[in-house]
Coordinates of C-alpha atoms in Angstrom, one line a residue:
M1 CA 19.4 -3.2 -29.0
S2 CA 18.0 -4.7 -25.9
S3 CA 15.4 -3.2 -23.6
N4 CA 18.1 -3.3 -21.0
T5 CA 20.5 -2.2 -22.9
R6 CA 18.4 0.7 -24.0
R7 CA 18.0 1.6 -20.2
L8 CA 21.4 1.8 -19.3
V9 CA 22.0 3.6 -22.2
A10 CA 19.1 6.1 -21.1
G11 CA 20.6 6.0 -17.8
L12 CA 24.0 6.8 -18.9
L13 CA 22.7 9.7 -21.0
M14 CA 20.7 11.3 -18.2
C15 CA 23.4 11.0 -15.8
A16 CA 25.9 13.4 -18.6
V17 CA 23.0 15.6 -18.9
L18 CA 23.2 16.1 -14.8
A19 CA 26.8 16.4 -14.3
G20 CA 27.4 13.2 -12.1
C21 CA 23.9 11.7 -11.4
G22 CA 23.5 14.3 -8.5
T23 CA 22.2 17.9 -8.1
A24 CA 23.2 20.1 -5.1
D25 CA 19.6 20.2 -3.5
N26 CA 19.3 16.0 -3.8
G27 CA 22.5 14.8 -2.3
P28 CA 25.7 13.6 -3.7
A29 CA 26.1 11.9 -7.2
A30 CA 25.7 8.5 -6.8
P31 CA 28.8 6.6 -7.1
T32 CA 30.1 4.1 -9.6
T33 CA 32.2 1.2 -10.0
S34 CA 34.9 0.8 -12.0
G35 CA 32.9 -0.8 -15.0
G36 CA 30.4 2.1 -14.7
L37 CA 27.9 0.4 -12.5
T38 CA 25.8 2.9 -10.3
K39 CA 26.2 1.8 -6.8
V40 CA 22.9 1.2 -4.6
K41 CA 22.2 0.5 -1.4
L42 CA 19.5 -1.4 0.0
Q43 CA 18.8 -2.0 3.1
L44 CA 16.4 -4.9 4.5
Q45 CA 14.4 -4.7 7.5
W46 CA 15.5 -8.4 9.2
F47 CA 18.2 -10.8 9.3
V48 CA 19.0 -12.6 6.0
Q49 CA 16.2 -14.7 5.1
A50 CA 14.3 -16.2 2.1
Q51 CA 11.6 -13.2 2.7
F52 CA 14.1 -11.0 0.9
A53 CA 14.8 -13.6 -1.6
G54 CA 13.8 -11.5 -4.6
Y55 CA 16.2 -9.0 -3.9
I56 CA 19.1 -11.9 -3.3
A57 CA 18.1 -13.6 -6.4
A58 CA 18.6 -10.1 -8.6
V59 CA 22.1 -9.7 -7.2
D60 CA 23.2 -13.0 -7.5
R61 CA 21.8 -13.7 -11.2
G62 CA 22.7 -10.2 -12.1
F63 CA 19.3 -9.0 -13.0
Y64 CA 20.6 -5.6 -11.3
K65 CA 23.9 -5.4 -13.1
E66 CA 21.6 -6.0 -16.2
E67 CA 20.1 -2.6 -15.3
G68 CA 23.4 -1.2 -14.8
L69 CA 23.2 -1.4 -10.9
D70 CA 25.7 -2.6 -8.4
V71 CA 23.4 -3.2 -5.6
E72 CA 24.7 -3.7 -2.0
I73 CA 22.2 -5.1 0.5
L74 CA 22.3 -4.0 4.1
E75 CA 21.3 -6.7 6.3
G76 CA 18.8 -5.4 9.1
G77 CA 18.5 -6.5 13.0
V78 CA 16.1 -5.8 15.9
D79 CA 17.9 -2.5 16.5
I80 CA 17.7 -1.5 12.8
V81 CA 14.9 0.8 11.7
P82 CA 15.4 0.4 7.6
Q83 CA 13.0 3.7 6.9
T84 CA 15.5 5.4 9.2
V85 CA 17.8 4.5 7.6
L86 CA 16.7 5.4 4.5
A87 CA 15.8 8.8 5.8
Q88 CA 19.0 9.6 7.3
G89 CA 20.8 8.7 4.1
N90 CA 22.3 5.9 4.4
A91 CA 20.9 3.7 2.2
D92 CA 19.2 4.6 -1.3
F93 CA 16.4 2.5 -0.8
A94 CA 14.8 0.0 2.1
V95 CA 12.4 -2.6 2.4
A96 CA 9.7 -2.0 5.7
W97 CA 6.2 -2.8 6.6
V98 CA 3.6 0.3 5.3
P99 CA 2.6 1.1 9.0
K100 CA 5.9 1.5 10.5
A101 CA 7.2 3.5 7.5
L102 CA 4.2 5.8 7.6
A103 CA 4.4 6.2 11.8
S104 CA 7.8 7.3 10.4
R105 CA 6.2 9.7 8.0
E106 CA 4.6 11.4 10.5
Q107 CA 7.6 12.0 12.6
G108 CA 9.2 13.7 9.8
A109 CA 11.1 10.5 7.7
G110 CA 10.9 12.0 4.2
I111 CA 10.6 8.1 2.4
T112 CA 7.8 6.9 -0.2
N113 CA 6.5 4.1 -1.2
I114 CA 7.3 3.1 -5.0
G115 CA 6.6 -0.8 -4.7
Q116 CA 4.3 -2.8 -2.9
I117 CA 6.1 -6.4 -3.0
F118 CA 3.8 -8.0 -0.4
Q119 CA 0.3 -7.9 -1.9
R120 CA -0.8 -9.6 1.2
S121 CA -0.1 -9.7 5.2
G122 CA 1.7 -13.1 6.5
T123 CA 1.2 -12.3 10.3
Y124 CA -0.6 -14.8 12.4
Q125 CA -1.5 -14.9 15.5
V126 CA -1.4 -18.7 16.6
S127 CA -2.7 -20.8 19.7
F128 CA -2.5 -24.8 20.3
A129 CA -6.0 -25.9 19.2
D130 CA -7.4 -27.2 22.7
K131 CA -6.8 -23.4 23.8
N132 CA -10.0 -22.8 21.4
I133 CA -9.0 -18.9 20.2
R134 CA -10.6 -19.1 16.8
T135 CA -11.7 -15.7 16.8
P136 CA -10.0 -12.7 18.0
A137 CA -12.6 -12.6 20.9
D138 CA -11.8 -15.4 22.1
L139 CA -8.8 -13.9 23.4
K140 CA -10.2 -12.2 26.3
G141 CA -8.8 -12.9 29.5
K142 CA -5.5 -14.9 27.5
K143 CA -1.6 -14.3 27.7
V144 CA -1.3 -12.8 24.4
G145 CA 2.5 -12.6 22.9
N146 CA 3.4 -9.9 20.2
W147 CA 6.5 -8.9 19.6
G148 CA 5.9 -4.8 19.8
F149 CA 8.3 -2.3 17.5
G150 CA 5.5 -2.1 15.0
N151 CA 4.8 -5.3 14.8
E152 CA 1.6 -5.8 17.0
F153 CA -0.9 -3.2 14.8
E154 CA -2.5 -6.1 13.3
L155 CA -3.1 -7.7 16.4
F156 CA -4.6 -4.8 17.9
A157 CA -6.9 -3.7 15.1
G158 CA -8.1 -7.7 15.2
M159 CA -9.2 -7.4 19.0
T160 CA -10.6 -3.6 18.7
K161 CA -12.9 -5.1 15.9
A162 CA -13.9 -7.9 18.5
G163 CA -14.7 -5.3 21.1
L164 CA -11.8 -6.0 23.0
D165 CA -9.5 -3.4 24.9
P166 CA -5.7 -4.6 24.6
G167 CA -5.1 -2.4 28.0
R168 CA -7.7 -4.2 29.7
D169 CA -9.3 -7.6 27.7
V170 CA -5.9 -9.0 27.8
T171 CA -2.8 -9.7 29.2
L172 CA 0.1 -8.5 26.6
V173 CA 3.4 -10.7 27.2
Q174 CA 6.1 -9.3 25.5
Q175 CA 7.4 -12.2 23.0
Q176 CA 10.9 -12.8 21.7
F177 CA 11.3 -13.7 18.0
D178 CA 10.5 -17.5 18.5
M179 CA 7.8 -19.5 19.3
Q180 CA 9.6 -20.8 22.5
A181 CA 7.2 -19.2 24.8
L182 CA 4.0 -20.9 23.4
L183 CA 5.8 -24.1 23.2
R184 CA 6.4 -24.0 26.8
G185 CA 2.4 -22.5 28.0
D186 CA 4.1 -19.3 29.1
I187 CA 1.5 -17.6 26.4
D188 CA -2.0 -18.8 25.2
A189 CA -1.5 -17.6 21.6
A190 CA 1.7 -16.2 19.9
Q191 CA 2.7 -13.7 17.0
A192 CA 4.0 -15.6 13.9
M193 CA 5.0 -14.8 10.6
S194 CA 3.4 -17.3 7.7
Y195 CA 7.1 -17.7 6.6
N196 CA 9.0 -18.0 9.9
E197 CA 7.9 -18.6 12.8
Y198 CA 4.6 -20.7 12.1
A199 CA 7.2 -22.8 10.3
Q200 CA 8.9 -23.1 13.4
L201 CA 6.2 -24.5 15.6
L202 CA 5.8 -27.2 12.6
E203 CA 9.7 -28.2 12.8
A204 CA 9.2 -28.6 16.9
K205 CA 8.7 -32.1 18.3
D206 CA 5.6 -32.9 19.8
P207 CA 6.3 -34.8 23.5
A208 CA 3.0 -36.3 23.3
T209 CA 3.8 -38.4 19.5
G210 CA 7.5 -38.0 19.7
Q211 CA 6.7 -36.5 16.0
L212 CA 7.0 -33.2 14.6
Y213 CA 3.6 -31.2 15.1
Q214 CA 1.1 -30.9 12.5
P215 CA -1.0 -28.0 11.2
S216 CA -3.9 -30.0 13.4
A217 CA -2.3 -28.9 16.6
F218 CA -2.8 -25.3 16.0
T219 CA -5.6 -22.8 15.8
V220 CA -4.4 -19.6 12.9
L221 CA -5.6 -16.2 13.3
D222 CA -5.0 -14.7 9.8
W223 CA -5.6 -11.0 9.6
N224 CA -6.1 -11.2 5.6
V225 CA -9.4 -13.3 6.8
V226 CA -9.8 -11.3 9.7
G227 CA -10.0 -8.1 8.0
T228 CA -7.6 -6.2 9.8
A229 CA -4.3 -7.2 7.5
M230 CA -2.2 -4.5 6.7
L231 CA 0.0 -3.8 3.9
Q232 CA 3.8 -5.4 4.9
D233 CA 6.9 -5.4 3.0
A234 CA 7.1 -2.4 0.5
L235 CA 10.3 -0.7 -1.2
W236 CA 11.1 2.8 -0.1
A237 CA 12.9 5.8 -1.7
N238 CA 13.9 9.2 -0.4
T239 CA 11.2 11.6 -1.3
A240 CA 13.4 14.8 -1.6
R241 CA 16.0 12.8 -3.9
L242 CA 12.8 11.7 -6.2
D243 CA 12.7 15.3 -7.3
D244 CA 16.2 14.5 -9.1
A245 CA 15.6 12.9 -12.7
A246 CA 18.5 11.0 -12.1
Y247 CA 17.4 9.2 -9.1
Q248 CA 14.2 8.3 -10.8
D249 CA 16.0 6.9 -13.5
V250 CA 17.8 4.4 -11.1
A251 CA 14.5 3.9 -8.7
V252 CA 12.8 2.4 -12.1
R253 CA 16.1 0.2 -13.2
F254 CA 16.1 -1.1 -9.3
L255 CA 12.4 -1.9 -9.7
S256 CA 13.2 -3.5 -12.8
G257 CA 15.7 -5.7 -11.5
T258 CA 13.9 -6.3 -8.1
I259 CA 10.9 -7.5 -10.5
K260 CA 12.8 -9.7 -12.2
G261 CA 14.1 -11.4 -9.2
W262 CA 11.0 -11.9 -7.5
A263 CA 9.8 -13.6 -11.2
Y264 CA 12.5 -16.0 -11.2
C265 CA 12.0 -17.1 -7.4
R266 CA 8.5 -17.6 -8.3
D267 CA 9.7 -20.0 -10.9
N268 CA 12.9 -21.4 -9.1
P269 CA 12.2 -21.4 -5.7
E270 CA 14.9 -24.0 -5.0
Q271 CA 17.3 -22.0 -6.5
C272 CA 16.5 -19.0 -4.2
R273 CA 16.5 -21.4 -1.6
D274 CA 20.1 -22.6 -2.3
M275 CA 21.4 -18.4 -3.2
V276 CA 19.6 -17.7 0.5
V277 CA 21.2 -19.9 2.4
A278 CA 24.8 -19.6 1.0
K279 CA 24.3 -15.7 2.1
G280 CA 24.1 -17.2 5.7
A281 CA 20.7 -17.6 6.9
K282 CA 20.4 -18.9 10.6
L283 CA 17.8 -21.4 9.8
G284 CA 18.5 -23.9 7.0
A285 CA 17.3 -25.2 3.8
S286 CA 13.6 -27.0 4.2
H287 CA 13.0 -23.6 6.5
Q288 CA 13.8 -21.4 3.8
L289 CA 12.4 -23.3 1.0
W290 CA 8.9 -23.0 3.1
Q291 CA 9.9 -19.2 3.7
T292 CA 10.4 -18.7 -0.2
N293 CA 7.2 -20.7 -0.8
E294 CA 5.5 -18.4 1.8
A295 CA 6.9 -15.2 0.6
N296 CA 5.9 -16.3 -3.1
K297 CA 2.2 -16.4 -1.9
L298 CA 2.6 -13.1 -0.5
V299 CA 3.8 -11.6 -3.8
W300 CA 1.8 -13.9 -6.3
P301 CA -0.3 -13.9 -7.9
A302 CA -0.2 -9.9 -8.6
P303 CA -3.3 -8.9 -10.6
N304 CA -2.1 -5.2 -11.3
G305 CA 1.6 -6.3 -12.0
I306 CA 4.1 -6.9 -9.0
G307 CA 4.9 -3.8 -6.7
V308 CA 1.8 -2.0 -7.9
I309 CA 0.1 -0.5 -4.7
D310 CA -3.4 -1.2 -4.6
E311 CA -5.5 2.1 -3.5
A312 CA -8.1 -0.1 -1.5
A313 CA -5.6 -1.7 0.7
W314 CA -3.7 1.2 1.1
N315 CA -6.5 3.3 2.6
A316 CA -7.4 -0.1 4.7
T317 CA -3.8 0.0 6.4
V318 CA -4.1 3.9 6.4
D319 CA -7.5 3.6 8.2
L320 CA -7.0 1.3 10.9
S321 CA -3.4 3.0 11.7
L322 CA -5.9 6.1 12.2
T323 CA -8.5 4.2 14.4
T324 CA -6.5 1.2 16.2
R325 CA -5.6 1.9 19.6
N326 CA -2.6 0.4 21.4
Q327 CA -2.5 -0.9 25.0
D328 CA -2.3 2.9 25.8
G329 CA -4.9 4.5 23.7
Q330 CA -2.5 5.4 21.2
T331 CA -2.8 5.4 17.1
V332 CA -0.1 4.3 14.9
L333 CA -1.1 7.9 13.6
T334 CA -2.8 10.7 14.2
K335 CA -3.7 12.1 10.9
Q336 CA -3.4 11.3 7.2
P337 CA -0.3 10.7 5.6
E338 CA 0.8 14.3 3.9
G339 CA 3.1 14.8 0.2
L340 CA 4.2 11.7 -1.4
A341 CA 3.5 8.5 0.8
Y342 CA 3.4 6.5 -2.4
T343 CA 3.5 6.6 -6.2
N344 CA 3.0 3.6 -8.7
D345 CA 4.7 6.0 -11.2
Y346 CA 8.2 4.5 -10.7
V347 CA 6.8 0.7 -10.6
R348 CA 4.5 1.0 -13.8
R349 CA 7.6 2.1 -15.6
A350 CA 9.6 -0.8 -14.4
L351 CA 6.7 -3.3 -15.7
D352 CA 6.6 -2.2 -18.9
A353 CA 10.4 -2.3 -19.3
V354 CA 10.1 -5.9 -17.9
R355 CA 7.1 -7.0 -20.2
A356 CA 8.8 -5.8 -22.9
D357 CA 11.7 -8.2 -22.0
G358 CA 9.1 -11.1 -22.2
I359 CA 8.8 -11.5 -18.1
D360 CA 5.4 -12.4 -16.9
V361 CA 4.5 -9.6 -14.0
T362 CA 1.2 -11.0 -13.1
G363 CA 2.0 -14.6 -11.9
A364 CA -1.4 -15.5 -12.8
G365 CA -0.9 -19.4 -13.1
F366 CA 1.4 -19.2 -9.7
Q367 CA 1.1 -22.6 -8.2
P368 CA 3.1 -23.0 -4.4
L369 CA 4.8 -25.7 -3.6
T370 CA 4.2 -28.6 -1.1
V371 CA 7.0 -28.1 1.4
T372 CA 8.3 -31.0 3.9
L373 CA 10.2 -29.1 7.1
A374 CA 12.5 -31.0 9.3
E375 CA 13.3 -30.8 12.7
G376 CA 15.0 -27.8 13.8
G377 CA 14.4 -26.1 10.4
V378 CA 18.0 -28.2 9.0

């Protein structure tokens, strides 16, 4: 009997013991398909793109199905707060950045981080090289774009570390979720994700040369280098439901399928690019391959195993959330997270199971691709 079959049988036995995979205290029984698969809803934090390639691959390649799960991926958007969707019972798991989710927890959302998929931050602050913005201190007196909605915490932490007051020393500009304001010269520095908006700059044509912009045209503040990076894409579960042994079992199996999906995208980035494009991603093939490659850099290598929450990185994120002030003088958190904010229990069980299937869960030999971008990200 394979490890996949053993886990599926164990899950079915657990469901039988608990009379339908649910309890009166922790919500209704998880629905099943006619094929006996447990239905699971995963809420993304943004539109379909290769930032979520591992989850898409886990569906398309049947990795979730191997774990006895029928996973429905719910697309995110500007007005969707994934941790709220989860806390309100409209999804079984959600992808959300740690600081945003912790802020929601402090406001009463009952959610727990069960898998830290991105081990590194992908947030940049980008400017044209001739602006001479090479450190956060150089932002003083500049027009600084940011998206808001909780995406700005690392920027404010970087400015605070440099001795700048975000409310007085810079002009903050609400930035759209693109790079047009920087390209037009409306702002001096723009927020960008390494896997998305930064690529959009390199997909734009330099009017001075008639060719695509090169990285040398820009300077990048990388918060991993500055020292104010915060943990980003994590998998969150419903805290109350984690008291239910059946939900725990589903969580382990869901994490197992997810790990397989990200391992597949590490080893097969072009195929994952194709899956994402087929799902209707708004930008095209070259952009999605760049994004798959850059997302892989945030996941791999994972020395402790993909999804394991590093205590030092967690504490750094919490400390910055407690001490960094925004333009109004408010911090992300007002106190240490209470209750079960995170646990490695389920991801370690999933890692053990996936290792038993012979899958590399650390990616020690991971080598990123060299990706050539096309104008407009086609």
